[in-house]
Coordinates of C-alpha atoms in Angstrom, one line a residue:
M1099 CA 187.2 204.8 58.5
E1100 CA 190.2 204.7 60.8
E1101 CA 192.9 202.1 61.1
G1102 CA 193.5 200.1 64.2
T1103 CA 195.0 196.9 65.6
G1104 CA 193.1 194.0 67.0
S1105 CA 193.9 192.0 70.1
E1106 CA 195.8 189.4 68.1
G1107 CA 197.7 192.0 66.0
Q1108 CA 195.4 191.9 63.0
L1109 CA 194.8 195.1 61.0
Q1110 CA 191.3 196.6 61.5
Y1111 CA 189.4 199.3 59.8
V1112 CA 186.6 200.7 61.9
A1113 CA 183.8 203.2 61.3
F1114 CA 181.7 205.2 63.7
P1115 CA 178.8 207.8 63.2
L1116 CA 179.8 211.4 63.1
R1117 CA 177.0 212.4 65.4
R1118 CA 174.7 210.7 67.9
T1119 CA 172.0 209.2 65.8
R1120 CA 168.5 208.2 66.8
V1121 CA 167.4 204.9 65.2
S1122 CA 164.1 204.3 67.2
S1123 CA 162.1 205.9 69.9
T1124 CA 164.3 204.4 72.5
E1125 CA 167.6 203.6 70.7
Y1126 CA 170.6 205.7 69.6
V1127 CA 173.9 205.0 67.9
E1128 CA 176.6 206.7 69.8
T1129 CA 179.7 208.3 68.3
T1130 CA 181.9 206.5 70.8
T1131 CA 180.9 203.1 69.4
R1132 CA 183.4 201.7 66.9
H1133 CA 182.2 199.2 64.3
I1134 CA 184.7 196.9 62.6
L1135 CA 184.0 197.1 58.8
L1136 CA 187.1 195.3 57.5
E1137 CA 189.8 193.2 59.1
R1138 CA 193.1 191.8 57.7
A1139 CA 193.9 188.5 59.3
V1140 CA 197.6 188.2 58.5
E1141 CA 198.1 184.6 59.6
D1142 CA 195.4 182.8 57.6
G1143 CA 195.4 185.1 54.6
L1144 CA 191.8 186.3 55.0
V1145 CA 190.4 189.7 54.5
I1146 CA 187.1 189.9 56.5
T1147 CA 184.4 192.4 55.8
A1148 CA 181.3 193.0 57.9
P1149 CA 178.2 193.9 55.9
L1150 CA 176.7 196.7 58.0
N1151 CA 174.2 199.4 57.0
T1152 CA 176.2 202.6 57.2
I1153 CA 173.7 204.9 55.4
A1154 CA 172.9 207.7 57.8
G1155 CA 169.2 208.1 58.6
S1156 CA 168.3 204.6 57.7
E1157 CA 166.2 202.4 59.9
R1158 CA 168.9 199.9 60.6
F1159 CA 171.8 202.3 61.0
F1160 CA 175.0 200.4 61.8
Q1161 CA 173.0 197.1 62.1
P1162 CA 173.8 194.0 60.0
K1163 CA 172.4 194.0 56.5
Y1164 CA 171.5 190.4 56.5
S1165 CA 169.8 188.1 59.1
K1166 CA 172.4 185.3 59.1
L1167 CA 175.2 186.3 56.9
S1168 CA 177.4 188.3 59.3
R1169 CA 180.6 188.4 57.4
I1170 CA 182.0 188.2 53.8
T1171 CA 185.6 187.1 53.5
F1172 CA 188.1 186.9 50.7
E1173 CA 190.8 184.2 50.7
H1174 CA 194.3 184.7 49.3
S1175 CA 197.3 182.5 49.7
A1176 CA 198.9 182.1 53.2
A1177 CA 201.4 184.8 52.3
G1178 CA 198.6 187.1 51.3
A1179 CA 199.3 187.1 47.5
V1180 CA 196.5 187.4 45.0
D1181 CA 196.6 184.9 42.2
N1182 CA 197.6 186.8 39.0
P1183 CA 198.9 185.1 35.9
F1184 CA 200.9 188.2 35.0
E1185 CA 202.8 188.3 38.3
E1186 CA 206.1 186.5 38.4
E1187 CA 208.0 185.0 41.3
G1188 CA 209.6 187.6 43.5
A1189 CA 207.1 190.3 42.7
P1190 CA 205.8 192.4 45.6
V1191 CA 202.8 190.9 47.4
P1192 CA 200.0 193.4 46.8
F1193 CA 197.9 192.4 49.9
G1194 CA 200.8 191.3 52.2
P1195 CA 201.0 192.5 55.9
D1196 CA 203.4 195.3 55.0
T1197 CA 201.7 196.5 51.8
F1198 CA 198.0 196.1 52.5
S1199 CA 195.9 199.2 51.5
V1200 CA 192.2 199.2 52.3
E1201 CA 191.5 201.5 49.4
E1202 CA 193.4 199.3 46.9
F1203 CA 191.7 196.2 48.3
L1204 CA 188.2 197.6 48.0
E1205 CA 189.0 198.7 44.4
S1206 CA 190.1 195.2 43.6
L1207 CA 186.9 193.6 44.8
P1208 CA 185.1 191.6 42.0
A1209 CA 182.1 193.4 40.3
G1210 CA 178.9 192.9 42.3
F1211 CA 180.3 193.9 45.7
V1212 CA 179.9 197.3 47.3
K1213 CA 183.3 199.1 47.2
D1214 CA 182.4 202.3 49.0
P1215 CA 182.2 202.0 52.8
Q1216 CA 179.8 204.9 53.0
Y1217 CA 177.1 202.5 51.6
G1218 CA 178.1 199.6 53.8
L1219 CA 180.3 196.8 52.6
G1220 CA 178.4 193.8 51.2
L1221 CA 176.7 192.8 48.0
L1222 CA 174.9 195.0 45.5
K1223 CA 171.1 194.8 45.6
D1224 CA 170.8 192.4 42.7
N1225 CA 172.7 189.8 44.7
N1226 CA 170.4 189.9 47.7
R1227 CA 168.6 186.9 46.1
L1228 CA 171.8 184.9 46.6
V1229 CA 171.9 185.9 50.2
R1230 CA 168.3 184.8 50.7
L1231 CA 168.9 181.4 49.2
I1232 CA 172.0 180.8 51.4
E1233 CA 170.1 182.0 54.5
E1234 CA 167.0 180.0 53.8
H1235 CA 168.7 176.7 52.9
S1236 CA 171.7 176.6 55.1
E1237 CA 173.1 177.6 58.4
C1238 CA 175.9 179.6 56.9
S1239 CA 177.0 182.8 58.6
E1240 CA 179.9 183.5 56.2
L1241 CA 180.3 183.9 52.5
R1242 CA 183.9 183.2 51.5
I1243 CA 185.2 184.1 48.0
V1244 CA 188.1 181.8 47.2
P1245 CA 190.3 181.1 44.1
G1246 CA 188.8 178.7 41.6
S1247 CA 185.3 178.0 40.3
G1248 CA 183.8 175.6 42.9
I1249 CA 180.8 176.2 45.1
K1250 CA 180.1 174.3 48.3
V1251 CA 178.9 174.5 51.9
D1252 CA 181.6 173.9 54.5
D1253 CA 180.0 173.8 58.0
N1254 CA 178.8 177.5 58.5
V1255 CA 180.9 178.8 55.5
F1256 CA 179.5 179.1 52.0
R1257 CA 182.5 178.9 49.8
M1258 CA 182.3 180.3 46.3
G1259 CA 185.1 180.4 43.7
Q1260 CA 185.8 183.8 42.3
A1261 CA 185.4 182.5 38.7
A1262 CA 181.9 181.1 39.7
W1263 CA 181.0 184.4 41.3
E1264 CA 182.1 186.4 38.2
E1265 CA 180.1 184.1 35.9
L1266 CA 177.0 184.6 38.1
W1267 CA 177.3 188.4 38.2
S1268 CA 178.1 188.7 34.5
E1269 CA 174.8 186.8 33.7
I1270 CA 172.8 189.0 36.1
V1271 CA 174.2 192.1 34.3
R1272 CA 173.3 190.6 30.9
I1273 CA 169.8 189.8 32.1
N1274 CA 169.5 193.4 33.4
N1275 CA 170.6 194.7 30.0
R1276 CA 168.2 192.5 28.1
G1277 CA 165.4 193.5 30.5
N1278 CA 166.2 197.2 30.0
I1279 CA 166.1 196.8 26.2
A1280 CA 162.8 194.9 26.4
A1281 CA 161.3 197.5 28.7
S1282 CA 162.4 200.4 26.5
R1283 CA 160.7 198.8 23.5
V1284 CA 157.4 198.3 25.4
K1285 CA 157.5 201.9 26.7
D1286 CA 158.2 203.3 23.2
S1287 CA 155.2 201.3 21.8
F1288 CA 153.0 202.4 24.7
V1289 CA 153.8 206.1 24.3
N1290 CA 153.4 205.9 20.5
N1291 CA 150.0 204.3 20.8
H1292 CA 148.9 206.7 23.5
L1293 CA 149.6 209.7 21.3
A1294 CA 148.9 208.1 18.0
D1295 CA 145.5 209.5 17.3
A1296 CA 146.5 213.1 18.2
L1297 CA 149.6 213.0 16.1
G1298 CA 148.2 211.0 13.2
L1299 CA 150.5 208.0 13.9
E1300 CA 149.9 204.3 13.3
H1301 CA 149.5 202.1 16.3
S1302 CA 152.4 199.7 16.8
R1303 CA 153.5 196.6 18.7
P1304 CA 156.8 196.5 20.6
K1305 CA 159.8 195.5 18.5
L1306 CA 160.9 192.1 19.7
G1307 CA 164.4 192.2 18.4
R1308 CA 166.4 189.1 17.1
L1309 CA 167.7 187.6 20.3
T1310 CA 165.4 184.9 21.8
M1311 CA 165.9 186.1 25.4
T1312 CA 165.1 189.7 24.4
K1313 CA 162.0 188.6 22.6
L1314 CA 160.7 186.7 25.7
L1315 CA 161.5 189.6 28.0
T1316 CA 159.8 192.0 25.7
R1317 CA 156.6 189.9 25.5
A1318 CA 156.7 189.5 29.3
A1319 CA 157.1 193.3 29.8
N1320 CA 154.1 193.8 27.4
G1321 CA 152.0 191.4 29.5
E1322 CA 152.0 188.6 27.1
E1323 CA 152.2 185.0 28.4
A1324 CA 155.5 183.3 27.5
L1325 CA 155.5 179.8 25.9
T1326 CA 156.1 176.9 28.3
D1327 CA 159.0 174.5 27.8
D1328 CA 156.6 171.9 26.3
D1329 CA 155.1 174.6 24.0
Q1330 CA 158.5 175.5 22.7
I1331 CA 159.5 171.8 22.1
E1332 CA 156.3 171.2 20.2
L1333 CA 156.8 174.4 18.2
L1334 CA 160.4 173.4 17.3
S1335 CA 159.3 169.9 16.2
A1336 CA 156.6 171.3 14.0
M1337 CA 159.0 173.8 12.4
Q1338 CA 161.5 171.0 11.7
A1339 CA 158.9 168.8 10.1
Q1340 CA 157.6 171.7 7.9
A1341 CA 161.0 173.3 7.1
R1342 CA 161.0 172.6 3.4
V1343 CA 157.4 173.7 2.8
A1344 CA 158.0 176.9 5.0
A1345 CA 161.1 177.8 2.9
E1346 CA 159.0 177.8 -0.2
V1347 CA 155.9 179.6 1.3
A1348 CA 157.8 182.2 3.3
P1349 CA 161.5 182.2 2.4
D1350 CA 162.2 185.6 4.1
T1351 CA 160.8 184.4 7.4
V1352 CA 162.8 181.2 7.3
V1353 CA 166.0 183.1 6.6
A1354 CA 165.2 185.4 9.5
L1355 CA 164.6 182.4 11.7
Q1356 CA 167.8 180.8 10.7
R1357 CA 169.6 184.0 11.5
D1358 CA 168.0 184.2 14.9
L1359 CA 169.1 180.6 15.7
E1360 CA 172.6 181.4 14.6
L1361 CA 172.7 184.4 16.9
V1362 CA 171.5 182.3 19.8
N1363 CA 174.3 179.8 19.1
L1364 CA 176.8 182.6 18.8
D1365 CA 175.6 184.1 22.1
R1366 CA 176.0 180.8 23.9
L1367 CA 179.5 180.3 22.4
I1368 CA 180.5 183.8 23.6
E1369 CA 179.0 183.2 27.1
R1370 CA 180.9 179.9 27.4
F1371 CA 184.1 181.5 26.1
E1372 CA 183.7 184.4 28.6
A1373 CA 183.3 182.0 31.5
D1374 CA 186.0 179.5 30.5
I1375 CA 188.6 182.3 29.9
E1376 CA 188.5 183.2 33.6
K1377 CA 189.2 179.7 34.7
K1378 CA 192.5 177.8 35.0
Y1379 CA 191.9 175.2 32.3
G1380 CA 194.9 173.5 30.8
E1381 CA 195.9 173.2 27.1
E1382 CA 193.9 170.0 26.7
H1383 CA 190.6 171.8 27.6
W1384 CA 191.3 174.6 25.1
Q1385 CA 192.3 172.2 22.3
Q1386 CA 189.0 170.3 22.8
F1387 CA 187.1 173.6 23.1
F1388 CA 188.3 174.8 19.7
E1389 CA 187.8 171.4 18.2
S1390 CA 184.2 171.4 19.4
N1391 CA 183.7 175.0 18.4
A1392 CA 185.6 175.3 15.1
F1393 CA 183.8 178.6 14.5
A1394 CA 185.7 180.3 17.3
L1395 CA 189.0 179.1 15.9
Q1396 CA 188.1 180.5 12.5
Q1397 CA 188.0 184.0 13.9
V1398 CA 191.8 183.8 14.2
F1399 CA 192.3 183.8 10.5
G1400 CA 191.9 186.7 8.0
S1401 CA 190.7 184.4 5.3
P1402 CA 188.3 181.4 5.0
V1403 CA 189.7 178.2 6.5
V1404 CA 188.5 174.7 7.2
S1405 CA 189.9 172.4 9.9
V1406 CA 191.7 169.4 8.4
V1407 CA 192.8 167.6 11.6
S1408 CA 193.7 168.2 15.2
K1409 CA 196.8 166.6 16.8
A1410 CA 198.3 166.5 13.3
S1411 CA 201.6 164.6 12.8
V1412 CA 203.8 166.9 10.6
G1413 CA 207.0 164.7 10.4
G1414 CA 210.3 164.6 12.2
T1415 CA 210.2 160.9 13.2
K1416 CA 213.7 159.5 13.9
L1417 CA 214.9 156.0 13.0
D1418 CA 214.0 154.7 16.5
G1419 CA 210.4 156.0 16.0
S1420 CA 210.8 158.9 18.4
G1421 CA 210.7 162.7 17.7
N1422 CA 207.4 162.9 15.8
K1423 CA 206.2 166.5 15.8
I1424 CA 202.5 167.0 16.6
A1425 CA 200.7 170.2 15.8
D1426 CA 197.5 171.2 17.7
Y1427 CA 195.7 172.0 14.5
L1428 CA 196.3 171.8 10.8
V1429 CA 193.9 173.9 8.8
K1430 CA 193.7 174.9 5.1
N1431 CA 192.3 177.6 2.9
P1432 CA 189.4 175.9 1.1
L1433 CA 190.0 178.1 -2.0
T1434 CA 193.8 177.6 -2.4
A1435 CA 194.3 174.5 -0.3
N1436 CA 197.3 176.2 1.4
V1437 CA 197.8 174.8 4.9
A1438 CA 198.5 176.5 8.2
L1439 CA 199.4 175.3 11.7
V1440 CA 197.9 176.5 15.0
E1441 CA 199.5 176.1 18.4
I1442 CA 197.1 176.6 21.3
K1443 CA 198.2 177.5 24.8
T1444 CA 196.0 178.9 27.6
P1445 CA 194.6 182.2 28.8
T1446 CA 196.9 182.1 31.8
T1447 CA 200.1 181.7 29.7
K1448 CA 202.4 184.6 30.5
I1449 CA 203.3 186.4 27.4
V1450 CA 204.9 189.7 28.6
K1451 CA 207.2 189.9 31.6
S1452 CA 205.9 192.0 34.5
T1453 CA 209.3 193.5 35.2
A1454 CA 210.8 196.0 32.7
Y1455 CA 214.1 195.1 31.0
R1456 CA 214.7 198.8 30.4
D1457 CA 212.6 201.9 31.1
G1458 CA 209.3 201.3 29.2
V1459 CA 210.6 198.1 27.6
F1460 CA 209.3 194.6 28.7
G1461 CA 210.6 191.3 27.5
I1462 CA 208.6 188.5 26.0
T1463 CA 208.3 185.5 28.3
S1464 CA 210.0 182.2 27.6
E1465 CA 206.5 180.5 27.4
L1466 CA 205.6 182.7 24.4
S1467 CA 209.0 182.5 22.7
Q1468 CA 209.0 178.7 23.1
A1469 CA 205.5 178.4 21.6
V1470 CA 206.7 180.5 18.6
T1471 CA 209.8 178.4 18.1
Q1472 CA 207.7 175.2 18.4
V1473 CA 205.2 176.1 15.7
L1474 CA 208.1 177.3 13.4
D1475 CA 209.8 173.9 13.9
Q1476 CA 206.5 172.1 13.1
A1477 CA 206.2 174.2 9.9
H1478 CA 209.8 173.3 9.0
Q1479 CA 209.1 169.6 9.5
L1480 CA 205.9 169.7 7.5
K1481 CA 207.7 171.4 4.6
V1482 CA 210.4 168.8 4.6
H1483 CA 208.1 165.8 4.8
F1484 CA 205.1 167.3 3.0
A1485 CA 204.9 164.8 0.2
N1486 CA 205.1 161.8 2.6
V1487 CA 202.5 163.4 4.9
K1488 CA 200.1 163.9 2.0
S1489 CA 200.6 160.3 0.7
D1490 CA 200.5 158.5 4.1
S1491 CA 197.3 160.4 5.2
R1492 CA 195.7 160.2 1.7
Q1493 CA 195.1 164.0 2.0
Y1494 CA 195.9 165.0 -1.6
D1495 CA 194.0 168.3 -1.6
L1496 CA 196.7 170.1 0.5
E1497 CA 199.4 172.5 -0.6
A1498 CA 202.3 174.0 1.3
Y1499 CA 203.0 177.1 -0.8
S1500 CA 203.6 179.2 2.3
I1501 CA 202.7 177.5 5.6
G1502 CA 200.9 179.9 8.0
C1503 CA 201.8 179.7 11.6
F1504 CA 199.5 180.9 14.5
V1505 CA 199.9 180.9 18.3
I1506 CA 196.9 181.5 20.5
A1507 CA 198.1 182.3 24.0
G1508 CA 197.7 184.5 27.0
R1509 CA 195.7 187.7 27.5
L1510 CA 196.4 191.3 26.7
P1511 CA 198.2 193.3 29.4
P1512 CA 195.9 195.5 31.6
A1513 CA 194.8 198.8 30.1
D1514 CA 196.8 200.7 32.8
Q1515 CA 200.1 199.1 31.6
P1516 CA 200.5 200.6 28.1
D1517 CA 204.3 199.9 28.0
R1518 CA 203.7 196.2 28.3
T1519 CA 201.1 196.4 25.5
K1520 CA 203.6 198.4 23.4
S1521 CA 206.3 195.8 23.9
L1522 CA 203.9 193.0 22.9
E1523 CA 202.9 194.8 19.8
L1524 CA 206.5 195.6 18.8
F1525 CA 207.4 191.9 19.2
R1526 CA 204.5 190.4 17.3
G1527 CA 204.4 193.1 14.7
N1528 CA 207.9 192.2 13.7
S1529 CA 207.3 188.4 14.1
R1530 CA 206.2 188.1 10.5
A1531 CA 206.4 184.3 10.2
V1532 CA 204.1 183.7 13.2
S1533 CA 200.8 185.4 14.0
I1534 CA 200.3 185.8 17.8
I1535 CA 196.7 186.1 19.0
T1536 CA 195.5 186.5 22.6
F1537 CA 192.4 184.9 24.0
D1538 CA 191.0 188.4 24.6
E1539 CA 191.3 189.1 20.9
V1540 CA 189.5 185.8 19.9
L1541 CA 186.6 186.8 22.3
A1542 CA 186.6 190.4 20.9
S1543 CA 186.3 189.0 17.3
L1544 CA 183.3 186.9 18.4
R1545 CA 181.6 189.8 20.0
L1546 CA 182.2 192.0 17.0
L1547 CA 180.7 189.4 14.7
R1548 CA 177.7 189.2 17.1
D1549 CA 177.3 193.0 17.0
L1550 CA 177.5 193.0 13.2
L1551 CA 174.8 190.3 12.9
T1552 CA 172.3 192.1 15.1
D1553 CA 170.8 195.5 15.0
E1554 CA 170.8 195.7 18.8
T1555 CA 173.3 198.0 20.5
P1556 CA 174.7 196.3 23.6
A1557 CA 173.5 198.1 26.7
T1558 CA 176.0 199.4 29.2
D1559 CA 176.4 198.1 32.7
P1560 CA 173.4 199.6 34.5
S1561 CA 175.4 200.3 37.6
P1562 CA 173.1 198.5 40.1
E1563 CA 172.3 200.3 43.3
P1564 CA 174.1 199.3 46.4
S1565 CA 172.0 197.5 49.0

C-alpha cells in the first residue's frame, strides 16, 4: 500500500496490482488503477476500510468481497482517541491525525477481522454468515464498529458495539474448538474401527466428553440425530422424578451426571463473566453479579468461605445518624467463623498509572489506594463495634479474630508492559493487610477450576482462514 491524501485532506492508503492482471476473457485490472483500502477521516473520527478481494489470481480480483456491504468503519472519539481504561488524561492520542499509523491500526483491530491487506480487509470467513444476514435483511451498505455493546440498524449503517462484536466472535471460536474436539473423537473412533480386525483391537464408539455441547457435536459428527428441545425437557423431567431411585441403582452414573451439570453451570458462569468484563458496567452491576454468583466470589479466597450479607453495616454511625460504614460484602470462614470484608470496584477501575514516576516505576492510582483505605476503615469500624453489630443483627456465629480485607478492582496491565505489572506486584505484595485481586485473576481462577474438573484440554484458537 501507499499513502496519499484525499480531496478533503483525509489520509488515504491505496493499493494497486503489481502487474496487469486478466480477470476474465475481456477484462483486465490495470496497474495504473488505485484502489482505496483504508481512509482516515480526521474530522468525524472514523477509520474507513473497503473490503476488496486483493488475492492475485482470484476471480474477483480488486472487486468488492460482499454484494451490499461496501465499507467497514471503526468509530473513535471526535479527537480520534481509542477508549482505553488504562489511559489517563493528557496521554498521546494513538489514532490522532498526527500519530496515525496504518500498521498499528490494523494490528489493533478486534479479533475476527482480516489484518493483512494482502488478503483484502474485511471479515474472516467465519463471519460471512453475519454479512449474509445483514445483506439479506437490511439495506445496510456499511458495518460500523462503535464503542459499547449495542446493536442497531441506523438507515444504511449497521452499528455494532465492540463488546457485542467480541462476544460474538469469542463464541464462534469456542464453537469451532468444540467442533474440532468432537470431529477428532469421531475420526479416532472411525480409524480404530477400520483397522480393528487387522490389529486385533476392540471396536469403539467416539468418546463424548463431559461438556454437553461437546457431546451434542460429537453425536452430530458421528451421524447421530440430536435430541429436540422437547425431548430434552422430557428427559430432564423424568430424571428429576427418578433421581432418588437412580442414585441407588446407578450411583456412579448419577455422580457423573451431577458433575456434568456443574461443569455446564461453570461454563455459563465463565462465559457471562468473560462477556461482562469487557463492558462498562458500574459497581452496582458487579455487586449484584457476585451476589447472584457467590461461587465466583469464593474464588477470591484461599480458604472456604460463606457469604453472610451484602451491603453490610459495620458501624461508625454518629450521634446525628450519619456516617454509617457499608461494606460490599461480609463473609466468614465456616470452620472458624472469622469474618472478612470485600470491596468491589469494576474492571475499568484504573489501578496502575500509565505514566512512569521514575524509570521503570509506576505509581498506584488514587482509585485503588482509596479502595484500600476504604476497606481498612470498614475493618477498623467493625472491630470497634463488633459486639454491637453481632447483637443488633442477631448474628452470634461470627468472630473478628483477624478481619480479612479484600479489594476486587481493575485488570492486569498488558503483557507488553512488564514494568507496570512489576509495580503492581510490589505494591500489593507489601500490602499485607489487604489482598488486591484483579478481575482477570478471578476469571483465571474460574477457568483453572473448569480445567481441573474436566479431562478435556482446551483447544487453541484455530486461526480461521481469511475470506
